[in-house]
CSV table of C-alpha atoms and ligand atoms in Angstrom, one decimal:
chain,number,residue,atom,x,y,z
W,756,MET,CA,3.4,-38.1,7.0
W,757,ASN,CA,1.2,-35.1,8.0
W,758,LEU,CA,2.6,-32.4,5.7
W,759,PRO,CA,-0.3,-31.3,3.3
W,760,LEU,CA,0.7,-31.7,-0.3
W,761,PHE,CA,-1.2,-30.0,-3.1
W,762,THR,CA,-0.8,-30.8,-6.8
W,763,THR,CA,-3.0,-28.1,-8.5
W,764,PRO,CA,-3.2,-24.3,-8.1
W,765,ASN,CA,-6.9,-24.7,-7.2
W,766,GLU,CA,-6.3,-27.1,-4.3
W,767,LEU,CA,-3.6,-24.8,-2.9
W,768,SER,CA,-5.7,-21.7,-3.3
W,769,HIS,CA,-8.5,-23.4,-1.4
W,770,TYR,CA,-6.2,-24.3,1.5
W,771,LEU,CA,-4.7,-20.8,1.6
W,772,GLN,CA,-8.2,-19.2,1.7
W,773,SER,CA,-8.5,-20.1,5.4
W,774,HIS,CA,-4.9,-18.9,6.1
W,775,ARG,CA,-4.9,-15.5,4.5
W,776,SER,CA,-4.8,-13.7,7.9
W,777,GLN,CA,-1.4,-15.2,8.5
W,778,SER,CA,1.9,-13.9,7.0
W,779,ILE,CA,2.9,-16.2,4.3
W,780,GLY,CA,6.6,-17.0,3.4
W,781,PHE,CA,7.2,-18.8,0.1
W,782,VAL,CA,10.2,-20.7,-1.1
W,783,PRO,CA,9.9,-21.7,-4.8
W,784,THR,CA,12.2,-24.6,-5.8
W,785,MET,CA,12.8,-27.2,-8.4
W,786,GLY,CA,13.4,-29.8,-5.7
W,787,ALA,CA,16.5,-31.9,-5.0
W,788,LEU,CA,16.7,-29.8,-1.9
W,789,HIS,CA,20.1,-29.1,-0.3
W,790,LEU,CA,21.5,-27.0,2.5
W,791,GLY,CA,21.1,-23.8,0.5
W,792,HIS,CA,17.3,-24.5,0.1
W,793,GLN,CA,17.2,-25.4,3.8
W,794,SER,CA,18.5,-21.9,4.7
W,795,LEU,CA,15.8,-20.3,2.6
W,796,ILE,CA,13.2,-22.5,4.3
W,797,ASP,CA,14.5,-21.7,7.8
W,798,ARG,CA,14.3,-18.0,7.1
W,799,ALA,CA,10.8,-18.3,5.6
W,800,ARG,CA,9.7,-20.0,8.8
W,801,ARG,CA,11.4,-17.5,11.1
W,802,GLU,CA,9.9,-14.5,9.4
W,803,ASN,CA,6.4,-15.7,8.7
W,804,THR,CA,3.6,-17.5,10.5
W,805,LEU,CA,2.9,-19.8,7.5
W,806,ALA,CA,5.6,-21.3,5.2
W,807,ILE,CA,5.0,-22.8,1.8
W,808,VAL,CA,7.5,-24.6,-0.4
W,809,SER,CA,6.9,-25.4,-4.1
W,810,ILE,CA,8.7,-28.1,-6.1
W,811,PHE,CA,8.3,-27.8,-9.8
W,812,VAL,CA,10.9,-28.7,-12.4
W,813,ASN,CA,9.9,-26.0,-14.8
W,814,PRO,CA,10.2,-27.2,-18.4
W,815,LEU,CA,10.0,-23.6,-19.7
W,816,GLN,CA,13.5,-22.7,-18.3
W,817,PHE,CA,15.3,-25.6,-19.9
W,818,GLY,CA,16.7,-25.4,-23.4
W,819,ALA,CA,16.4,-28.2,-26.0
W,820,ASN,CA,19.9,-29.5,-25.2
W,821,GLU,CA,19.8,-29.0,-21.4
W,822,ASP,CA,19.2,-31.5,-18.6
W,823,LEU,CA,15.4,-31.4,-18.1
W,824,ASP,CA,15.0,-35.2,-18.3
W,825,ARG,CA,18.1,-35.8,-16.2
W,826,TYR,CA,17.4,-33.1,-13.6
W,827,PRO,CA,17.5,-34.8,-10.1
W,828,ARG,CA,14.0,-35.6,-8.8
W,829,GLN,CA,13.6,-37.0,-5.2
W,830,LEU,CA,10.1,-36.0,-4.0
W,831,GLU,CA,10.0,-38.4,-1.1
W,832,ILE,CA,13.3,-37.2,0.3
W,833,ASP,CA,12.3,-33.5,-0.3
W,834,ARG,CA,9.0,-34.2,1.5
W,835,VAL,CA,10.8,-35.4,4.6
W,836,ILE,CA,13.2,-32.4,4.5
W,837,CYS,CA,10.2,-30.0,4.3
W,838,GLU,CA,8.3,-31.8,7.1
W,839,THR,CA,11.3,-31.9,9.4
W,840,ALA,CA,12.0,-28.2,8.7
W,841,GLY,CA,8.5,-27.4,9.8
W,842,ILE,CA,7.0,-26.3,6.5
W,843,ASP,CA,3.2,-25.9,6.6
W,844,ALA,CA,2.3,-27.0,3.1
W,845,LEU,CA,4.0,-28.3,0.0
W,846,PHE,CA,2.9,-27.4,-3.5
W,847,VAL,CA,4.0,-29.9,-6.2
W,848,PRO,CA,2.0,-28.9,-9.3
W,849,THR,CA,1.9,-31.0,-12.5
W,850,PRO,CA,2.9,-29.4,-15.8
W,851,VAL,CA,-0.7,-29.7,-16.9
W,852,SER,CA,-2.1,-27.9,-13.9
W,853,MET,CA,0.4,-25.1,-14.5
W,854,GLY,CA,-0.9,-24.7,-18.0
W,855,ILE,CA,2.5,-25.6,-19.6
W,856,ASN,CA,1.9,-25.7,-23.4
W,857,ASN,CA,3.1,-23.9,-26.5
W,858,THR,CA,0.4,-21.2,-26.2
W,859,LEU,CA,1.0,-20.2,-22.6
W,860,THR,CA,1.3,-16.4,-22.0
W,861,GLN,CA,4.9,-15.5,-21.5
W,862,VAL,CA,6.5,-12.9,-19.2
W,863,ILE,CA,9.4,-11.2,-20.9
W,864,PRO,CA,11.9,-9.5,-18.6
W,865,PRO,CA,13.9,-6.5,-19.9
W,866,PRO,CA,16.1,-7.9,-22.7
W,867,MET,CA,19.1,-6.0,-21.4
W,868,MET,CA,19.0,-8.1,-18.2
W,869,MET,CA,18.7,-11.4,-20.1
W,870,SER,CA,21.3,-10.9,-22.8
W,871,GLY,CA,24.5,-11.3,-20.8
W,872,LEU,CA,25.9,-13.8,-18.2
W,873,CYS,CA,23.8,-17.0,-18.3
W,874,GLY,CA,21.3,-15.5,-20.7
W,875,ALA,CA,24.0,-15.3,-23.4
W,876,THR,CA,24.1,-19.1,-23.8
W,877,ARG,CA,20.6,-20.0,-22.3
W,878,ALA,CA,18.2,-18.5,-24.8
W,879,GLY,CA,14.7,-18.4,-23.3
W,880,HIS,CA,15.8,-19.5,-19.8
W,881,PHE,CA,15.0,-16.3,-18.0
W,882,GLN,CA,11.7,-15.9,-19.8
W,883,GLY,CA,10.8,-19.3,-18.6
W,884,VAL,CA,11.8,-18.5,-15.0
W,885,ALA,CA,9.9,-15.2,-15.2
W,886,THR,CA,6.8,-16.8,-16.5
W,887,ILE,CA,6.7,-19.6,-13.9
W,888,VAL,CA,7.7,-17.3,-10.9
W,889,THR,CA,4.9,-14.9,-11.9
W,890,LYS,CA,2.4,-17.7,-11.9
W,891,LEU,CA,3.7,-19.1,-8.6
W,892,LEU,CA,3.6,-15.7,-6.9
W,893,ASN,CA,0.0,-15.1,-8.2
W,894,ILE,CA,-1.1,-18.5,-7.0
W,895,VAL,CA,0.5,-18.3,-3.5
W,896,GLN,CA,0.3,-14.5,-3.0
W,897,PRO,CA,2.9,-14.6,-0.3
W,898,ASP,CA,4.1,-11.7,1.8
W,899,ARG,CA,7.7,-12.7,1.3
W,900,ALA,CA,9.4,-14.9,-1.3
W,901,TYR,CA,12.9,-16.3,-0.8
W,902,PHE,CA,15.5,-16.8,-3.5
W,903,GLY,CA,19.2,-17.8,-3.3
W,904,GLU,CA,21.9,-15.2,-4.2
W,905,LYS,CA,23.8,-17.9,-6.0
W,906,ASP,CA,21.3,-17.3,-8.9
W,907,ALA,CA,22.2,-13.6,-9.0
W,908,GLN,CA,20.9,-12.9,-12.5
W,909,GLN,CA,17.6,-14.7,-11.7
W,910,LEU,CA,17.3,-12.7,-8.4
W,911,ALA,CA,17.9,-9.4,-10.1
W,912,ILE,CA,15.4,-10.2,-12.9
W,913,ILE,CA,12.7,-11.3,-10.4
W,914,ARG,CA,13.3,-8.1,-8.3
W,915,ARG,CA,12.8,-6.0,-11.4
W,916,ILE,CA,9.6,-7.8,-12.5
W,917,VAL,CA,8.1,-7.5,-9.0
W,918,ALA,CA,9.0,-3.8,-9.0
W,919,ASP,CA,7.9,-3.1,-12.6
W,920,LEU,CA,4.6,-5.0,-12.3
W,921,ASN,CA,3.8,-3.9,-8.7
W,922,PHE,CA,3.6,-7.4,-7.2
W,923,PRO,CA,2.7,-7.0,-3.5
W,924,VAL,CA,5.5,-9.2,-2.2
W,925,ASP,CA,8.9,-8.7,-0.6
W,926,ILE,CA,11.7,-10.5,-2.5
W,927,ILE,CA,14.3,-11.7,0.0
W,928,GLY,CA,17.7,-12.7,-1.3
W,929,CYS,CA,19.5,-15.3,0.9
W,930,PRO,CA,23.3,-15.7,1.0
W,931,THR,CA,24.9,-18.6,-0.9
W,932,LEU,CA,25.7,-21.7,1.3
W,933,ARG,CA,29.0,-23.4,0.7
W,934,ALA,CA,30.7,-26.7,1.5
W,935,ASP,CA,33.9,-26.4,3.5
W,936,SER,CA,35.9,-26.3,0.2
W,937,GLY,CA,34.0,-23.2,-0.8
W,938,LEU,CA,31.9,-25.0,-3.5
W,939,ALA,CA,28.4,-23.4,-3.6
W,940,HIS,CA,25.6,-25.9,-2.8
W,941,SER,CA,23.6,-26.7,-5.9
W,942,SER,CA,21.3,-29.5,-7.0
W,943,ARG,CA,23.6,-30.1,-9.9
W,944,ASN,CA,26.5,-30.9,-7.6
W,945,GLN,CA,25.0,-34.4,-7.5
W,946,TYR,CA,26.3,-34.9,-11.1
W,947,LEU,CA,29.9,-34.5,-10.0
W,948,SER,CA,32.3,-37.3,-9.0
W,949,PRO,CA,34.4,-36.8,-5.8
W,950,THR,CA,37.3,-35.6,-8.0
W,951,GLY,CA,35.0,-33.1,-9.9
W,952,ARG,CA,33.7,-31.8,-6.6
W,953,SER,CA,37.2,-31.1,-5.3
W,954,GLN,CA,38.2,-29.5,-8.6
W,955,ALA,CA,35.1,-27.3,-8.5
W,956,ALA,CA,36.4,-25.6,-5.3
W,957,ILE,CA,38.6,-23.6,-7.7
W,958,ILE,CA,35.6,-21.5,-8.7
W,959,TYR,CA,35.1,-19.8,-5.3
W,960,HIS,CA,38.8,-19.7,-4.6
W,961,SER,CA,39.4,-17.8,-7.9
W,962,LEU,CA,36.6,-15.3,-7.2
W,963,GLN,CA,38.2,-14.5,-3.9
W,964,GLN,CA,41.4,-13.4,-5.8
W,965,ALA,CA,39.5,-10.5,-7.2
W,966,GLN,CA,38.4,-9.4,-3.7
W,967,LYS,CA,42.0,-9.7,-2.5
W,968,LEU,CA,43.1,-7.3,-5.3
W,969,ALA,CA,40.2,-5.0,-4.6
W,970,ASP,CA,41.3,-4.9,-0.9
W,971,LEU,CA,44.7,-3.5,-2.2
W,972,ARG,CA,42.6,-0.7,-3.9
W,973,GLU,CA,42.7,-2.1,-7.4
W,974,VAL,CA,39.6,-0.6,-9.2
W,975,ASN,CA,40.3,-1.6,-12.8
W,976,THR,CA,37.9,-4.5,-13.5
W,977,GLU,CA,40.1,-5.9,-16.3
W,978,LYS,CA,42.8,-6.4,-13.8
W,979,LEU,CA,40.4,-8.0,-11.3
W,980,LEU,CA,39.1,-10.4,-13.9
W,981,ALA,CA,42.7,-11.3,-15.0
W,982,ALA,CA,43.5,-12.3,-11.4
W,983,VAL,CA,40.5,-14.7,-11.4
W,984,THR,CA,41.5,-16.1,-14.8
W,985,THR,CA,45.0,-16.8,-13.6
W,986,ALA,CA,43.7,-18.7,-10.6
W,987,LEU,CA,41.3,-20.7,-12.7
W,988,SER,CA,44.0,-21.8,-15.1
W,989,THR,CA,45.5,-23.9,-12.3
W,990,VAL,CA,42.6,-26.4,-12.8
W,991,PRO,CA,42.4,-27.1,-16.6
W,992,ALA,CA,39.4,-29.4,-16.0
W,993,PHE,CA,37.3,-26.2,-15.4
W,994,GLN,CA,36.0,-24.9,-18.8
W,995,LEU,CA,35.1,-21.3,-18.4
W,996,GLU,CA,31.9,-20.1,-20.0
W,997,TYR,CA,31.9,-16.5,-18.8
W,998,LEU,CA,33.4,-14.3,-16.2
W,999,ALA,CA,32.1,-10.8,-15.7
W,1000,ILE,CA,31.9,-7.9,-13.3
W,1001,VAL,CA,28.5,-6.2,-13.6
W,1002,ASP,CA,26.2,-3.8,-11.7
W,1003,PRO,CA,24.2,-6.0,-9.3
W,1004,GLN,CA,20.9,-4.4,-10.2
W,1005,THR,CA,21.1,-3.7,-13.9
W,1006,LEU,CA,23.5,-6.5,-14.7
W,1007,GLN,CA,25.4,-4.2,-17.1
W,1008,PRO,CA,29.3,-4.6,-17.3
W,1009,ILE,CA,31.3,-2.0,-15.4
W,1010,ASP,CA,34.9,-0.8,-16.0
W,1011,LYS,CA,35.7,0.6,-12.6
W,1012,LEU,CA,34.9,-0.6,-9.1
W,1013,ASN,CA,33.4,2.5,-7.6
W,1014,GLU,CA,30.5,0.7,-6.0
W,1015,PRO,CA,30.0,-2.9,-4.8
W,1016,ALA,CA,29.8,-5.0,-7.9
W,1017,LEU,CA,28.7,-8.5,-8.9
W,1018,LEU,CA,31.5,-10.8,-10.0
W,1019,ALA,CA,29.8,-13.7,-11.7
W,1020,ILE,CA,31.1,-16.9,-13.3
W,1021,ALA,CA,29.8,-19.9,-15.1
W,1022,GLY,CA,31.7,-22.9,-16.4
W,1023,ARG,CA,31.8,-26.7,-16.6
W,1024,ILE,CA,33.5,-29.5,-14.8
W,1025,GLU,CA,32.8,-33.1,-16.0
W,1026,ASN,CA,30.3,-31.4,-18.4
W,1027,THR,CA,28.2,-30.2,-15.4
W,1028,ARG,CA,27.4,-26.5,-15.6
W,1029,LEU,CA,28.2,-24.6,-12.4
W,1030,ILE,CA,27.6,-21.0,-11.5
W,1031,ASP,CA,28.7,-18.8,-8.7
W,1032,ASN,CA,29.3,-15.2,-7.8
W,1033,ILE,CA,30.4,-12.8,-5.0
W,1034,ILE,CA,29.9,-9.2,-4.4
W,1035,ILE,CA,33.2,-7.3,-4.5
W,1036,SER,CA,33.7,-3.9,-3.0
J,265,PAF,O1,15.9,-21.2,-8.7
J,265,PAF,C1,15.1,-22.2,-9.0
J,265,PAF,O2,15.1,-23.2,-8.4
J,265,PAF,C2,14.1,-21.9,-10.1
J,265,PAF,O3,14.7,-21.2,-11.1
J,265,PAF,C3,12.8,-21.3,-9.7
J,265,PAF,C4,13.0,-20.0,-9.1
J,265,PAF,C5,12.1,-22.2,-8.7
J,265,PAF,C6,11.8,-21.2,-10.9
J,265,PAF,O4,11.6,-22.4,-11.5
């Protein structure tokens, strides 16, 4: 295997020193790479002369009762995927080399962007994401960084941090990739049984009911949300955590659909937490 792999920020910085004249595309991940990641990687390769992927299961973004220990780890497979995709270097730092400890400086995004949606039940999650993404962007110093639109709240928060703190990087949001059933690709889909996977197709199917109603010129978001809830009720195995229509940038709830809006959902099937979203207009 020829793909260079670096395990500390210093090693990666040293490698990048001799590549700074190139345009650098960066795809931060937690590994367990799937087709969604692959589309980010392909775009990073197309739009830059050097493409870097990081794999780091970030302890800061997992709550005490979440799946940090169980989160899928498959470095050898991910390495082959990256090499086959033509990535130039892989960054797989250790927690120690990333300075993970109780006294690490934290990056705190605007509280109004963290309090709703996933933030309502995942205290500290977006602070953990913001802290690690800030570190990764400072280490790699890419021209462009690629994130999936499936994690819409994460993407909005990262865009806001980059704008507020003047990071010299373009944040590129990439469309969600879906299985034929409509289920969004996610590393956590690995936890689902075949039955669970087919039940989970209700998530995207339900979101589409809101767009169908919006196509008939319904602008009342209560009614749009009710259409989604009705469709979800056909699969009792899906336990809804939240369903909301919010402004895609500020993440604040909206009553009327005058502009394109983010329809976001989270819930559980077989105790696996799944999220998804669409833009409705
Ligand atoms: O989306 C993810 O995989 C993670 O939240 C990220 C952006 C790599 C930060 O750990």
